[in-house]
PDB file of C-alpha atoms in Angstrom:
ATOM      1  CA  MET A   1     -16.477  -6.964 -23.816  1.00 49.00           C
ATOM      2  CA  THR A   2     -16.245  -4.041 -26.112  1.00 52.00           C
ATOM      3  CA  GLU A   3     -14.788  -3.683 -29.567  1.00 50.00           C
ATOM      4  CA  ARG A   4     -12.400  -1.137 -30.501  1.00 54.00           C
ATOM      5  CA  ASP A   5     -11.492  -0.266 -34.128  1.00 54.00           C
ATOM      6  CA  GLY A   6     -13.379  -3.305 -35.061  1.00 55.00           C
ATOM      7  CA  ALA A   7     -11.050  -5.623 -33.008  1.00 53.00           C
ATOM      8  CA  PRO A   8     -12.219  -7.520 -29.960  1.00 52.00           C
ATOM      9  CA  GLN A   9     -10.643  -6.349 -26.777  1.00 53.00           C
ATOM     10  CA  ASP A  10      -8.166  -8.771 -25.199  1.00 51.00           C
ATOM     11  CA  SER A  11      -9.346  -9.848 -21.800  1.00 51.00           C
ATOM     12  CA  SER A  12      -6.220 -11.455 -20.800  1.00 50.00           C
ATOM     13  CA  ARG A  13      -4.552  -7.942 -20.373  1.00 51.00           C
ATOM     14  CA  ARG A  14      -4.530  -6.404 -17.034  1.00 50.00           C
ATOM     15  CA  ASP A  15      -3.542  -2.958 -18.302  1.00 55.00           C
ATOM     16  CA  ALA A  16      -5.705  -0.872 -20.969  1.00 58.00           C
ATOM     17  CA  LEU A  17      -4.054   0.773 -23.758  1.00 61.00           C
ATOM     18  CA  PRO A  18      -4.125   4.539 -23.927  1.00 62.00           C
ATOM     19  CA  ASP A  19      -6.708   6.156 -26.114  1.00 65.00           C
ATOM     20  CA  ALA A  20      -6.233   8.774 -28.825  1.00 67.00           C
ATOM     21  CA  GLU A  21      -5.960  11.518 -26.181  1.00 70.00           C
ATOM     22  CA  GLY A  22      -3.370   9.324 -23.993  1.00 67.00           C
ATOM     23  CA  ARG A  23      -5.831   8.500 -21.212  1.00 67.00           C
ATOM     24  CA  ARG A  24      -5.974   5.038 -20.095  1.00 64.00           C
ATOM     25  CA  GLU A  25      -9.363   3.110 -19.655  1.00 62.00           C
ATOM     26  CA  PRO A  26      -9.814   1.715 -16.045  1.00 61.00           C
ATOM     27  CA  ALA A  27      -9.136  -1.966 -15.639  1.00 60.00           C
ATOM     28  CA  GLU A  28     -12.138  -4.117 -15.050  1.00 61.00           C
ATOM     29  CA  ALA A  29     -12.889  -5.177 -11.862  1.00 56.00           C
ATOM     30  CA  PRO A  30     -12.776  -9.102 -11.221  1.00 57.00           C
ATOM     31  CA  VAL A  31     -16.290 -10.627 -11.433  1.00 67.00           C
ATOM     32  CA  ASP A  32     -15.511 -13.416  -8.788  1.00 74.00           C
ATOM     33  CA  GLY A  33     -13.364 -11.502  -6.109  1.00 84.00           C
ATOM     34  CA  VAL A  34     -12.496 -12.854  -2.812  1.00 88.00           C
ATOM     35  CA  VAL A  35     -14.883 -12.251  -0.190  1.00 91.00           C
ATOM     36  CA  LEU A  36     -13.743 -12.478   3.369  1.00 90.00           C
ATOM     37  CA  SER A  37     -15.818 -13.652   6.301  1.00 93.00           C
ATOM     38  CA  GLU A  38     -16.363 -11.472   9.369  1.00 94.00           C
ATOM     39  CA  GLU A  39     -13.799 -13.510  11.310  1.00 94.00           C
ATOM     40  CA  GLN A  40     -11.175 -13.308   8.522  1.00 93.00           C
ATOM     41  CA  ARG A  41     -11.723  -9.377   8.305  1.00 94.00           C
ATOM     42  CA  ARG A  42     -11.398  -9.038  12.149  1.00 96.00           C
ATOM     43  CA  ARG A  43      -8.160 -11.199  12.073  1.00 96.00           C
ATOM     44  CA  ARG A  44      -6.653  -8.906   9.164  1.00 95.00           C
ATOM     45  CA  ARG A  45      -7.472  -6.002  11.022  1.00 96.00           C
ATOM     46  CA  SER A  46      -5.776  -7.315  14.231  1.00 97.00           C
ATOM     47  CA  ARG A  47      -2.663  -8.181  12.180  1.00 98.00           C
ATOM     48  CA  SER A  48      -2.497  -4.794  10.613  1.00 98.00           C
ATOM     49  CA  VAL A  49      -2.981  -3.153  14.010  1.00 98.00           C
ATOM     50  CA  ALA A  50      -0.206  -5.457  15.488  1.00 98.00           C
ATOM     51  CA  ILE A  51       2.195  -4.443  12.541  1.00 98.00           C
ATOM     52  CA  ALA A  52       1.505  -0.735  13.040  1.00 98.00           C
ATOM     53  CA  VAL A  53       2.338  -0.993  16.834  1.00 98.00           C
ATOM     54  CA  VAL A  54       5.368  -2.702  16.074  1.00 98.00           C
ATOM     55  CA  LEU A  55       6.556  -0.307  13.336  1.00 98.00           C
ATOM     56  CA  GLY A  56       5.688   2.552  15.709  1.00 98.00           C
ATOM     57  CA  ALA A  57       7.716   0.973  18.472  1.00 98.00           C
ATOM     58  CA  LEU A  58      10.604   0.468  16.091  1.00 98.00           C
ATOM     59  CA  CYS A  59      10.472   4.325  15.115  1.00 98.00           C
ATOM     60  CA  VAL A  60      10.511   5.338  18.829  1.00 98.00           C
ATOM     61  CA  LEU A  61      13.401   2.865  19.662  1.00 98.00           C
ATOM     62  CA  PHE A  62      15.406   4.126  16.674  1.00 97.00           C
ATOM     63  CA  TYR A  63      14.824   7.800  17.779  1.00 95.00           C
ATOM     64  CA  VAL A  64      15.799   7.060  21.360  1.00 94.00           C
ATOM     65  CA  VAL A  65      18.930   5.251  20.536  1.00 94.00           C
ATOM     66  CA  THR A  66      19.901   8.150  18.082  1.00 92.00           C
ATOM     67  CA  ILE A  67      19.413  10.723  20.942  1.00 90.00           C
ATOM     68  CA  VAL A  68      21.395   8.432  23.415  1.00 90.00           C
ATOM     69  CA  LYS A  69      24.316   7.998  20.881  1.00 91.00           C
ATOM     70  CA  LEU A  70      24.453  11.772  20.477  1.00 88.00           C
ATOM     71  CA  GLY A  71      24.878  12.097  24.161  1.00 86.00           C
ATOM     72  CA  PRO A  72      24.800  15.228  26.368  1.00 82.00           C
ATOM     73  CA  ALA A  73      27.603  16.826  24.570  1.00 79.00           C
ATOM     74  CA  VAL A  74      25.209  17.810  21.610  1.00 78.00           C
ATOM     75  CA  LEU A  75      23.878  20.525  23.853  1.00 78.00           C
ATOM     76  CA  ILE A  76      27.366  22.022  24.463  1.00 80.00           C
ATOM     77  CA  ARG A  77      28.281  23.720  21.372  1.00 77.00           C
ATOM     78  CA  PRO A  78      29.624  27.162  20.202  1.00 79.00           C
ATOM     79  CA  LEU A  79      26.826  29.539  19.173  1.00 73.00           C
TER      80      LEU A  79
END
């Protein structure tokens, strides 16, 4: 921990106070972070891919439904 203006820095705070020029000090990285095993990384990635595929399918579905609801009359309009 560093001292600033003679006062010890409070380690329980997540955000740093701005300095005299308005910049914020970067938050310290946790020392004991979560380390995932290779299988957990693989499962997380497969879940992420599945969510991305479902989200993409929903976008395509909404687009198709919108075009269908507009109908063929959308092309017949005065210019």
